[in-house]
Amino acid sequence: MDSALSDPHNGSAEASSPTNVSTRPPSTPEGIALAYGSLLLMALLPIFFGALRSVRCARGKSSSDMPETITSRDAARFPIIASCTLLGLYLFFKIFSQEYINLLLSMYFFVLGILALSHTISPFMNKFFPANFPNRQYQLLFTQGSGENKEEIINYEFDTKDLVCLGLSSVVGVWYLLRKHWIANNLFGLAFSLNGVELLHLNNVSTGCILLGGLFIYDIFWVFGTNVMVTVAKSFEAPIKLVFPQDLLEKGLEADNFAMLGLGDIVIPGIFIALLLRFDISLKKNTHTYFYTSFAAYIFGLGLTIFIMHIFKHAQPALLYLVPACIGFPVLVALAKGEVAEMFSYEESNPKDQATGTESKEVTTETSASKKLEKKEK
């Protein structure tokens, strides 16, 4: 997971090589302000809209939009898994050719990016289709076994409108694959972030605190303790970060002096903010106090990260500032309103478990009904 905020190319051709004479002119204050402001805005969009869509996702019953629930055990293991993944990528880049690794990763994220972008734009595109559009329903179903032992592996429902969105997303995918343009990278990055906030659900606030607390330590260690995260972020040619050129005003769309923000700094706080929105709705007070508080806390935390990074000219672990803000602000509001107990007792069940429970109830009902019929026939 890349979760460092950095401007690795500000004023130097290669920061790790002191003997390298810079041929890149320093960025202007206006260019730097535009880059940081754009990164902040791009980070807010998937959190806001992803949180709103997570509410609909939690209520929905479609198998294709079923959220993945993160439990406290998952949250405790996540920093360890993320650390192993990050270190593995670092070693891969050190041992093997960076060109071939990025080629494989490009193909992988090409497919994932198209699917994520298609899912992201689908609700917006539906408004532009005419009422008489011939929309047909499809289902992609893969099963394993037969008879009573049949088990679903993939059950994805889609329609003709989704196929149109998939076609449009494929255009962006080809553009990214051929040019690696920063705009195509950001479109995929925004889609990944929004889908993450929408489809990854924390089951309660305590789990969110465990996850954010673990990644708080993870982020500090891998950014300040080693050069692993920054090295991977620079070497990894995949849409796992949002980038914006600091020399856009001078070079236009062909600018190449980038500031960047890892998607982890968006998705991880974002799923916590989305949880607080669903908590607000569960209170049935027609207010979104905790959502707006945590959203403002995220703006404050990321703004502080950018300020510190600009002052010290060093990549910053954004979660160092985001985690205390995103947890502390809502908890202080809950203390002031006397709702701490309600906040930490709020629990979300896994929709997949509910679906399984419903299916088992239906099977039990059918079985009991068949037994009654057999008794009557006897």
mmCIF file of C-alpha atoms in Angstrom:
data_model
loop_
_atom_site.group_PDB
_atom_site.id
_atom_site.type_symbol
_atom_site.label_atom_id
_atom_site.label_comp_id
_atom_site.label_asym_id
_atom_site.label_seq_id
_atom_site.Cartn_x
_atom_site.Cartn_y
_atom_site.Cartn_z
ATOM 1 C CA MET A 1 0.000 0.000 0.000
ATOM 2 C CA ASP A 2 1.358 3.379 -0.973
ATOM 3 C CA SER A 3 0.285 5.978 1.563
ATOM 4 C CA ALA A 4 2.890 8.721 1.524
ATOM 5 C CA LEU A 5 2.383 12.268 0.340
ATOM 6 C CA SER A 6 5.400 13.335 -1.668
ATOM 7 C CA ASP A 7 6.805 15.743 -4.205
ATOM 8 C CA PRO A 8 9.869 13.686 -5.113
ATOM 9 C CA HIS A 9 10.844 15.728 -8.172
ATOM 10 C CA ASN A 10 10.677 19.225 -6.757
ATOM 11 C CA GLY A 11 13.826 20.904 -7.937
ATOM 12 C CA SER A 12 16.022 17.846 -8.473
ATOM 13 C CA ALA A 13 16.417 15.284 -11.162
ATOM 14 C CA GLU A 14 16.930 12.487 -8.611
ATOM 15 C CA ALA A 15 16.766 13.193 -4.905
ATOM 16 C CA SER A 16 18.807 10.123 -3.954
ATOM 17 C CA SER A 17 21.805 11.078 -6.088
ATOM 18 C CA PRO A 18 23.668 14.125 -4.734
ATOM 19 C CA THR A 19 26.183 14.050 -7.584
ATOM 20 C CA ASN A 20 23.442 14.487 -10.173
ATOM 21 C CA VAL A 21 23.246 18.087 -11.371
ATOM 22 C CA SER A 22 19.628 19.193 -11.694
ATOM 23 C CA THR A 23 18.431 20.264 -15.102
ATOM 24 C CA ARG A 24 14.846 20.745 -13.950
ATOM 25 C CA PRO A 25 13.875 24.308 -13.005
ATOM 26 C CA PRO A 26 12.278 24.699 -9.581
ATOM 27 C CA SER A 27 8.489 24.826 -9.496
ATOM 28 C CA THR A 28 6.802 28.193 -9.108
ATOM 29 C CA PRO A 29 4.772 28.944 -5.946
ATOM 30 C CA GLU A 30 1.647 29.129 -8.095
ATOM 31 C CA GLY A 31 2.362 25.713 -9.620
ATOM 32 C CA ILE A 32 2.992 24.148 -6.207
ATOM 33 C CA ALA A 33 -0.223 25.653 -4.787
ATOM 34 C CA LEU A 34 -2.212 24.397 -7.778
ATOM 35 C CA ALA A 35 -0.749 20.888 -7.440
ATOM 36 C CA TYR A 36 -1.415 20.603 -3.700
ATOM 37 C CA GLY A 37 -4.885 22.109 -3.998
ATOM 38 C CA SER A 38 -5.770 19.709 -6.812
ATOM 39 C CA LEU A 39 -4.552 16.700 -4.829
ATOM 40 C CA LEU A 40 -6.663 17.805 -1.869
ATOM 41 C CA LEU A 41 -9.753 18.215 -4.046
ATOM 42 C CA MET A 42 -9.192 14.874 -5.786
ATOM 43 C CA ALA A 43 -8.859 13.172 -2.401
ATOM 44 C CA LEU A 44 -12.151 14.637 -1.154
ATOM 45 C CA LEU A 45 -14.270 13.595 -4.138
ATOM 46 C CA PRO A 46 -14.058 9.791 -3.757
ATOM 47 C CA ILE A 47 -14.485 10.042 0.024
ATOM 48 C CA PHE A 48 -17.625 12.166 -0.210
ATOM 49 C CA PHE A 49 -19.344 10.326 -3.043
ATOM 50 C CA GLY A 50 -18.026 6.930 -1.968
ATOM 51 C CA ALA A 51 -19.510 7.435 1.507
ATOM 52 C CA LEU A 52 -22.896 8.364 0.030
ATOM 53 C CA ARG A 53 -22.819 5.324 -2.245
ATOM 54 C CA SER A 54 -21.808 3.087 0.671
ATOM 55 C CA VAL A 55 -25.182 3.791 2.287
ATOM 56 C CA ARG A 56 -27.017 2.555 -0.791
ATOM 57 C CA CYS A 57 -24.598 -0.361 -1.053
ATOM 58 C CA ALA A 58 -25.307 -1.413 2.558
ATOM 59 C CA ARG A 59 -29.041 -1.422 1.853
ATOM 60 C CA GLY A 60 -28.799 -3.106 -1.546
ATOM 61 C CA LYS A 61 -29.283 -6.787 -2.230
ATOM 62 C CA SER A 62 -27.506 -7.030 -5.582
ATOM 63 C CA SER A 63 -24.758 -9.652 -5.531
ATOM 64 C CA SER A 64 -22.575 -7.503 -7.794
ATOM 65 C CA ASP A 65 -22.605 -4.583 -5.294
ATOM 66 C CA MET A 66 -22.281 -6.628 -2.101
ATOM 67 C CA PRO A 67 -19.838 -4.864 0.278
ATOM 68 C CA GLU A 68 -16.892 -6.606 1.911
ATOM 69 C CA THR A 69 -17.035 -6.238 5.687
ATOM 70 C CA ILE A 70 -13.787 -5.721 7.630
ATOM 71 C CA THR A 71 -13.782 -7.275 11.115
ATOM 72 C CA SER A 72 -11.458 -6.486 14.021
ATOM 73 C CA ARG A 73 -9.363 -9.553 13.173
ATOM 74 C CA ASP A 74 -8.996 -8.358 9.574
ATOM 75 C CA ALA A 75 -8.068 -4.878 10.812
ATOM 76 C CA ALA A 76 -5.371 -6.233 13.146
ATOM 77 C CA ARG A 77 -3.795 -8.336 10.392
ATOM 78 C CA PHE A 78 -3.963 -5.680 7.679
ATOM 79 C CA PRO A 79 -0.826 -3.675 8.615
ATOM 80 C CA ILE A 80 1.211 -6.905 8.704
ATOM 81 C CA ILE A 81 -0.091 -8.013 5.303
ATOM 82 C CA ALA A 82 0.476 -4.522 3.875
ATOM 83 C CA SER A 83 4.033 -4.470 5.224
ATOM 84 C CA CYS A 84 4.841 -7.853 3.692
ATOM 85 C CA THR A 85 3.377 -6.750 0.358
ATOM 86 C CA LEU A 86 5.292 -3.468 0.389
ATOM 87 C CA LEU A 87 8.593 -5.147 1.291
ATOM 88 C CA GLY A 88 7.997 -7.832 -1.342
ATOM 89 C CA LEU A 89 7.476 -5.200 -4.035
ATOM 90 C CA TYR A 90 10.616 -3.369 -2.890
ATOM 91 C CA LEU A 91 12.694 -6.556 -3.161
ATOM 92 C CA PHE A 92 11.185 -7.370 -6.555
ATOM 93 C CA PHE A 93 12.212 -3.971 -7.870
ATOM 94 C CA LYS A 94 15.718 -4.445 -6.468
ATOM 95 C CA ILE A 95 16.220 -7.977 -7.838
ATOM 96 C CA PHE A 96 14.312 -8.067 -11.116
ATOM 97 C CA SER A 97 14.064 -5.708 -14.053
ATOM 98 C CA GLN A 98 11.757 -2.816 -13.271
ATOM 99 C CA GLU A 99 10.605 -2.723 -16.897
ATOM 100 C CA TYR A 100 9.161 -6.240 -16.935
ATOM 101 C CA ILE A 101 7.568 -5.941 -13.499
ATOM 102 C CA ASN A 102 5.801 -2.730 -14.503
ATOM 103 C CA LEU A 103 4.664 -4.353 -17.756
ATOM 104 C CA LEU A 104 2.920 -7.142 -15.820
ATOM 105 C CA LEU A 105 1.478 -4.680 -13.325
ATOM 106 C CA SER A 106 0.255 -2.441 -16.141
ATOM 107 C CA MET A 107 -1.733 -5.294 -17.682
ATOM 108 C CA TYR A 108 -3.161 -6.242 -14.287
ATOM 109 C CA PHE A 109 -4.237 -2.710 -13.388
ATOM 110 C CA PHE A 110 -5.457 -2.172 -16.954
ATOM 111 C CA VAL A 111 -8.161 -4.806 -16.382
ATOM 112 C CA LEU A 112 -8.911 -3.746 -12.801
ATOM 113 C CA GLY A 113 -9.013 -0.070 -13.758
ATOM 114 C CA ILE A 114 -11.521 -0.635 -16.560
ATOM 115 C CA LEU A 115 -13.850 -2.575 -14.229
ATOM 116 C CA ALA A 116 -13.486 -0.012 -11.429
ATOM 117 C CA LEU A 117 -14.052 2.979 -13.715
ATOM 118 C CA SER A 118 -17.054 1.281 -15.333
ATOM 119 C CA HIS A 119 -18.620 0.665 -11.915
ATOM 120 C CA THR A 120 -17.894 4.271 -10.918
ATOM 121 C CA ILE A 121 -19.454 6.014 -13.915
ATOM 122 C CA SER A 122 -22.425 3.650 -14.298
ATOM 123 C CA PRO A 123 -24.833 5.593 -11.983
ATOM 124 C CA PHE A 124 -23.959 8.887 -13.712
ATOM 125 C CA MET A 125 -24.249 7.469 -17.231
ATOM 126 C CA ASN A 126 -27.691 6.004 -16.534
ATOM 127 C CA LYS A 127 -29.081 9.549 -16.495
ATOM 128 C CA PHE A 128 -28.029 10.103 -20.111
ATOM 129 C CA PHE A 129 -29.610 6.996 -21.615
ATOM 130 C CA PRO A 130 -32.975 7.632 -23.324
ATOM 131 C CA ALA A 131 -36.087 6.016 -21.895
ATOM 132 C CA ASN A 132 -36.494 3.767 -24.943
ATOM 133 C CA PHE A 133 -32.917 2.465 -24.768
ATOM 134 C CA PRO A 134 -32.977 -1.323 -25.362
ATOM 135 C CA ASN A 135 -31.576 -2.458 -22.027
ATOM 136 C CA ARG A 136 -31.143 -6.213 -21.596
ATOM 137 C CA GLN A 137 -30.179 -8.035 -18.421
ATOM 138 C CA TYR A 138 -27.214 -10.436 -18.250
ATOM 139 C CA GLN A 139 -25.709 -12.646 -15.596
ATOM 140 C CA LEU A 140 -22.179 -14.003 -15.373
ATOM 141 C CA LEU A 141 -22.291 -17.150 -13.239
ATOM 142 C CA PHE A 142 -19.436 -19.521 -12.400
ATOM 143 C CA THR A 143 -20.144 -22.472 -10.137
ATOM 144 C CA GLN A 144 -18.097 -25.309 -8.694
ATOM 145 C CA GLY A 145 -19.414 -28.822 -8.129
ATOM 146 C CA SER A 146 -22.865 -30.162 -8.935
ATOM 147 C CA GLY A 147 -26.137 -30.973 -7.248
ATOM 148 C CA GLU A 148 -26.289 -30.165 -3.549
ATOM 149 C CA ASN A 149 -22.532 -29.499 -3.501
ATOM 150 C CA LYS A 150 -22.760 -26.739 -6.122
ATOM 151 C CA GLU A 151 -21.049 -23.586 -4.925
ATOM 152 C CA GLU A 152 -21.096 -20.150 -6.537
ATOM 153 C CA ILE A 153 -17.682 -18.669 -7.310
ATOM 154 C CA ILE A 154 -18.774 -15.657 -9.376
ATOM 155 C CA ASN A 155 -22.323 -14.322 -9.657
ATOM 156 C CA TYR A 156 -22.303 -10.954 -11.418
ATOM 157 C CA GLU A 157 -25.404 -9.280 -12.811
ATOM 158 C CA PHE A 158 -25.161 -6.529 -15.419
ATOM 159 C CA ASP A 159 -27.073 -4.999 -18.327
ATOM 160 C CA THR A 160 -26.537 -3.313 -21.688
ATOM 161 C CA LYS A 161 -25.923 0.064 -20.041
ATOM 162 C CA ASP A 162 -23.095 -1.471 -18.024
ATOM 163 C CA LEU A 163 -21.560 -2.772 -21.257
ATOM 164 C CA VAL A 164 -21.621 0.761 -22.715
ATOM 165 C CA CYS A 165 -19.850 2.060 -19.586
ATOM 166 C CA LEU A 166 -17.348 -0.775 -19.926
ATOM 167 C CA GLY A 167 -16.633 0.309 -23.508
ATOM 168 C CA LEU A 168 -16.055 3.926 -22.486
ATOM 169 C CA SER A 169 -13.791 2.832 -19.641
ATOM 170 C CA SER A 170 -11.808 0.672 -22.062
ATOM 171 C CA VAL A 171 -10.903 3.807 -24.041
ATOM 172 C CA VAL A 172 -9.346 5.288 -20.893
ATOM 173 C CA GLY A 173 -7.648 1.946 -20.253
ATOM 174 C CA VAL A 174 -6.012 1.869 -23.675
ATOM 175 C CA TRP A 175 -4.927 5.490 -23.242
ATOM 176 C CA TYR A 176 -3.319 4.633 -19.904
ATOM 177 C CA LEU A 177 -1.671 1.477 -21.257
ATOM 178 C CA LEU A 178 -0.144 3.256 -24.257
ATOM 179 C CA ARG A 179 0.770 6.641 -22.814
ATOM 180 C CA LYS A 180 0.789 6.270 -19.010
ATOM 181 C CA HIS A 181 -0.614 9.797 -19.001
ATOM 182 C CA TRP A 182 -1.161 11.316 -15.574
ATOM 183 C CA ILE A 183 -4.806 12.163 -16.310
ATOM 184 C CA ALA A 184 -5.575 8.528 -17.207
ATOM 185 C CA ASN A 185 -3.686 7.471 -14.072
ATOM 186 C CA ASN A 186 -5.842 9.781 -11.956
ATOM 187 C CA LEU A 187 -9.099 8.589 -13.522
ATOM 188 C CA PHE A 188 -8.215 5.024 -12.548
ATOM 189 C CA GLY A 189 -6.944 6.141 -9.138
ATOM 190 C CA LEU A 190 -10.162 8.023 -8.384
ATOM 191 C CA ALA A 191 -12.208 5.015 -9.495
ATOM 192 C CA PHE A 192 -10.214 2.661 -7.237
ATOM 193 C CA SER A 193 -10.617 5.060 -4.306
ATOM 194 C CA LEU A 194 -14.347 5.543 -4.755
ATOM 195 C CA ASN A 195 -14.947 1.810 -5.121
ATOM 196 C CA GLY A 196 -12.859 1.146 -2.030
ATOM 197 C CA VAL A 197 -14.811 3.607 0.116
ATOM 198 C CA GLU A 198 -18.108 2.311 -1.268
ATOM 199 C CA LEU A 199 -17.496 -1.443 -1.063
ATOM 200 C CA LEU A 200 -15.188 -1.841 1.961
ATOM 201 C CA HIS A 201 -17.235 -1.567 5.157
ATOM 202 C CA LEU A 202 -15.969 -1.508 8.734
ATOM 203 C CA ASN A 203 -18.290 -3.467 11.042
ATOM 204 C CA ASN A 204 -17.940 -0.993 13.932
ATOM 205 C CA VAL A 205 -16.019 2.047 15.174
ATOM 206 C CA SER A 206 -13.653 -0.039 17.322
ATOM 207 C CA THR A 207 -12.553 -1.953 14.223
ATOM 208 C CA GLY A 208 -11.965 1.373 12.478
ATOM 209 C CA CYS A 209 -9.772 2.548 15.367
ATOM 210 C CA ILE A 210 -7.757 -0.700 15.228
ATOM 211 C CA LEU A 211 -7.264 -0.396 11.473
ATOM 212 C CA LEU A 212 -6.321 3.280 11.502
ATOM 213 C CA GLY A 213 -4.100 2.835 14.569
ATOM 214 C CA GLY A 214 -2.205 -0.059 13.002
ATOM 215 C CA LEU A 215 -1.693 1.770 9.727
ATOM 216 C CA PHE A 216 -0.677 4.885 11.666
ATOM 217 C CA ILE A 217 2.376 2.944 12.930
ATOM 218 C CA TYR A 218 2.845 1.251 9.544
ATOM 219 C CA ASP A 219 2.955 4.578 7.706
ATOM 220 C CA ILE A 220 5.406 6.214 10.119
ATOM 221 C CA PHE A 221 7.808 3.257 10.067
ATOM 222 C CA TRP A 222 7.912 2.753 6.296
ATOM 223 C CA VAL A 223 8.264 6.482 5.489
ATOM 224 C CA PHE A 224 10.539 7.732 8.279
ATOM 225 C CA GLY A 225 12.271 4.479 9.219
ATOM 226 C CA THR A 226 13.209 3.325 5.714
ATOM 227 C CA ASN A 227 13.196 4.470 2.104
ATOM 228 C CA VAL A 228 11.035 1.495 1.075
ATOM 229 C CA MET A 229 7.694 3.221 0.598
ATOM 230 C CA VAL A 230 9.025 6.221 -1.313
ATOM 231 C CA THR A 231 11.169 3.935 -3.504
ATOM 232 C CA VAL A 232 8.204 1.708 -4.354
ATOM 233 C CA ALA A 233 5.996 4.732 -4.999
ATOM 234 C CA LYS A 234 8.531 6.135 -7.484
ATOM 235 C CA SER A 235 9.197 2.774 -9.177
ATOM 236 C CA PHE A 236 5.640 1.452 -9.254
ATOM 237 C CA GLU A 237 4.088 2.505 -12.566
ATOM 238 C CA ALA A 238 0.490 1.760 -11.652
ATOM 239 C CA PRO A 239 -2.520 3.883 -10.658
ATOM 240 C CA ILE A 240 -2.006 3.352 -6.912
ATOM 241 C CA LYS A 241 -1.472 7.066 -6.360
ATOM 242 C CA LEU A 242 -2.931 10.369 -7.481
ATOM 243 C CA VAL A 243 -0.467 12.714 -9.145
ATOM 244 C CA PHE A 244 -0.581 16.321 -10.236
ATOM 245 C CA PRO A 245 2.178 18.267 -12.029
ATOM 246 C CA GLN A 246 3.699 21.247 -10.287
ATOM 247 C CA ASP A 247 4.839 22.635 -13.645
ATOM 248 C CA LEU A 248 1.408 22.478 -15.313
ATOM 249 C CA LEU A 249 1.323 26.249 -15.808
ATOM 250 C CA GLU A 250 4.647 26.140 -17.676
ATOM 251 C CA LYS A 251 4.338 22.905 -19.697
ATOM 252 C CA GLY A 252 0.599 22.253 -19.917
ATOM 253 C CA LEU A 253 -0.637 18.648 -20.125
ATOM 254 C CA GLU A 254 2.877 17.389 -20.926
ATOM 255 C CA ALA A 255 4.172 18.485 -17.511
ATOM 256 C CA ASP A 256 6.270 15.930 -15.618
ATOM 257 C CA ASN A 257 7.213 17.407 -12.218
ATOM 258 C CA PHE A 258 4.681 15.577 -10.045
ATOM 259 C CA ALA A 259 3.441 15.774 -6.484
ATOM 260 C CA MET A 260 1.669 12.567 -5.448
ATOM 261 C CA LEU A 261 -0.743 11.176 -2.884
ATOM 262 C CA GLY A 262 -1.080 7.446 -2.191
ATOM 263 C CA LEU A 263 -4.538 5.910 -2.495
ATOM 264 C CA GLY A 264 -4.124 4.471 1.011
ATOM 265 C CA ASP A 265 -4.368 8.013 2.377
ATOM 266 C CA ILE A 266 -7.786 8.275 0.751
ATOM 267 C CA VAL A 267 -9.365 4.845 1.146
ATOM 268 C CA ILE A 268 -8.342 4.063 4.749
ATOM 269 C CA PRO A 269 -9.702 7.276 6.318
ATOM 270 C CA GLY A 270 -12.511 7.207 3.741
ATOM 271 C CA ILE A 271 -14.008 3.904 4.898
ATOM 272 C CA PHE A 272 -13.973 5.225 8.479
ATOM 273 C CA ILE A 273 -15.730 8.429 7.414
ATOM 274 C CA ALA A 274 -18.286 6.358 5.456
ATOM 275 C CA LEU A 275 -18.934 4.276 8.579
ATOM 276 C CA LEU A 276 -19.673 7.437 10.548
ATOM 277 C CA LEU A 277 -22.144 8.524 7.857
ATOM 278 C CA ARG A 278 -24.011 5.219 8.225
ATOM 279 C CA PHE A 279 -23.865 5.701 12.015
ATOM 280 C CA ASP A 280 -25.412 9.161 11.582
ATOM 281 C CA ILE A 281 -28.246 7.642 9.561
ATOM 282 C CA SER A 282 -28.802 4.912 12.181
ATOM 283 C CA LEU A 283 -29.394 7.612 14.832
ATOM 284 C CA LYS A 284 -32.413 8.804 12.775
ATOM 285 C CA LYS A 285 -31.920 12.433 13.790
ATOM 286 C CA ASN A 286 -31.832 13.786 10.220
ATOM 287 C CA THR A 287 -28.343 15.170 10.839
ATOM 288 C CA HIS A 288 -24.954 14.070 9.557
ATOM 289 C CA THR A 289 -22.913 15.558 12.385
ATOM 290 C CA TYR A 290 -20.266 12.850 12.626
ATOM 291 C CA PHE A 291 -19.871 12.575 8.877
ATOM 292 C CA TYR A 292 -19.288 16.293 8.401
ATOM 293 C CA THR A 293 -17.020 16.418 11.466
ATOM 294 C CA SER A 294 -14.812 13.589 10.208
ATOM 295 C CA PHE A 295 -14.856 15.034 6.687
ATOM 296 C CA ALA A 296 -13.650 18.391 8.034
ATOM 297 C CA ALA A 297 -11.067 16.521 10.116
ATOM 298 C CA TYR A 298 -9.756 14.849 6.958
ATOM 299 C CA ILE A 299 -9.384 18.244 5.241
ATOM 300 C CA PHE A 300 -7.543 19.561 8.275
ATOM 301 C CA GLY A 301 -5.255 16.508 8.498
ATOM 302 C CA LEU A 302 -4.350 16.422 4.812
ATOM 303 C CA GLY A 303 -3.875 20.192 4.750
ATOM 304 C CA LEU A 304 -1.504 19.892 7.701
ATOM 305 C CA THR A 305 0.386 17.094 5.913
ATOM 306 C CA ILE A 306 0.869 19.271 2.842
ATOM 307 C CA PHE A 307 2.007 22.208 4.973
ATOM 308 C CA ILE A 308 4.572 20.122 6.914
ATOM 309 C CA MET A 309 5.869 18.508 3.730
ATOM 310 C CA HIS A 310 6.276 21.877 2.033
ATOM 311 C CA ILE A 311 8.139 23.288 5.035
ATOM 312 C CA PHE A 312 10.546 20.376 5.534
ATOM 313 C CA LYS A 313 10.818 19.332 1.845
ATOM 314 C CA HIS A 314 10.468 15.645 2.737
ATOM 315 C CA ALA A 315 7.847 12.995 1.968
ATOM 316 C CA GLN A 316 5.367 12.730 4.845
ATOM 317 C CA PRO A 317 3.352 9.767 6.173
ATOM 318 C CA ALA A 318 -0.057 11.355 5.731
ATOM 319 C CA LEU A 319 -1.729 8.956 8.176
ATOM 320 C CA LEU A 320 0.466 10.472 10.905
ATOM 321 C CA TYR A 321 -1.777 13.540 10.706
ATOM 322 C CA LEU A 322 -4.972 12.026 9.307
ATOM 323 C CA VAL A 323 -5.516 9.280 11.899
ATOM 324 C CA PRO A 324 -5.528 11.503 15.024
ATOM 325 C CA ALA A 325 -7.749 14.026 13.247
ATOM 326 C CA CYS A 326 -10.267 11.568 11.793
ATOM 327 C CA ILE A 327 -10.625 9.646 15.081
ATOM 328 C CA GLY A 328 -10.144 12.499 17.541
ATOM 329 C CA PHE A 329 -12.593 15.041 16.121
ATOM 330 C CA PRO A 330 -15.651 12.714 15.994
ATOM 331 C CA VAL A 331 -14.874 11.269 19.446
ATOM 332 C CA LEU A 332 -14.702 14.784 20.912
ATOM 333 C CA VAL A 333 -18.070 15.583 19.322
ATOM 334 C CA ALA A 334 -19.509 12.345 20.731
ATOM 335 C CA LEU A 335 -18.180 13.271 24.197
ATOM 336 C CA ALA A 336 -19.785 16.703 23.934
ATOM 337 C CA LYS A 337 -23.123 15.194 22.873
ATOM 338 C CA GLY A 338 -22.973 12.275 25.307
ATOM 339 C CA GLU A 339 -23.133 9.695 22.503
ATOM 340 C CA VAL A 340 -19.832 7.857 22.980
ATOM 341 C CA ALA A 341 -21.611 4.667 24.080
ATOM 342 C CA GLU A 342 -23.913 4.761 21.034
ATOM 343 C CA MET A 343 -20.956 5.360 18.724
ATOM 344 C CA PHE A 344 -18.895 2.422 19.975
ATOM 345 C CA SER A 345 -21.870 0.057 20.299
ATOM 346 C CA TYR A 346 -22.983 0.657 16.702
ATOM 347 C CA GLU A 347 -22.529 -2.591 14.786
ATOM 348 C CA GLU A 348 -22.981 -3.479 11.131
ATOM 349 C CA SER A 349 -23.677 -7.065 10.147
ATOM 350 C CA ASN A 350 -22.110 -8.660 7.105
ATOM 351 C CA PRO A 351 -24.604 -8.512 4.188
ATOM 352 C CA LYS A 352 -23.122 -11.752 2.850
ATOM 353 C CA ASP A 353 -23.934 -13.492 6.121
ATOM 354 C CA GLN A 354 -27.452 -12.085 5.967
ATOM 355 C CA ALA A 355 -27.852 -13.364 2.421
ATOM 356 C CA THR A 356 -26.561 -16.789 3.475
ATOM 357 C CA GLY A 357 -28.901 -16.768 6.453
ATOM 358 C CA THR A 358 -31.845 -15.880 4.238
ATOM 359 C CA GLU A 359 -30.969 -18.659 1.829
ATOM 360 C CA SER A 360 -30.646 -21.180 4.662
ATOM 361 C CA LYS A 361 -34.023 -20.094 6.042
ATOM 362 C CA GLU A 362 -35.561 -20.566 2.626
ATOM 363 C CA VAL A 363 -34.024 -24.035 2.352
ATOM 364 C CA THR A 364 -35.254 -24.910 5.859
ATOM 365 C CA THR A 365 -38.754 -23.676 4.988
ATOM 366 C CA GLU A 366 -38.793 -25.686 1.784
ATOM 367 C CA THR A 367 -37.543 -28.786 3.606
ATOM 368 C CA SER A 368 -40.188 -28.517 6.343
ATOM 369 C CA ALA A 369 -42.897 -27.916 3.750
ATOM 370 C CA SER A 370 -41.855 -31.013 1.793
ATOM 371 C CA LYS A 371 -41.870 -33.095 4.985
ATOM 372 C CA LYS A 372 -45.402 -31.948 5.773
ATOM 373 C CA LEU A 373 -46.522 -32.919 2.282
ATOM 374 C CA GLU A 374 -44.935 -36.347 2.699
ATOM 375 C CA LYS A 375 -46.787 -36.853 5.998
ATOM 376 C CA LYS A 376 -50.091 -35.899 4.403
ATOM 377 C CA GLU A 377 -49.528 -38.309 1.528
ATOM 378 C CA LYS A 378 -48.767 -41.117 3.982
#
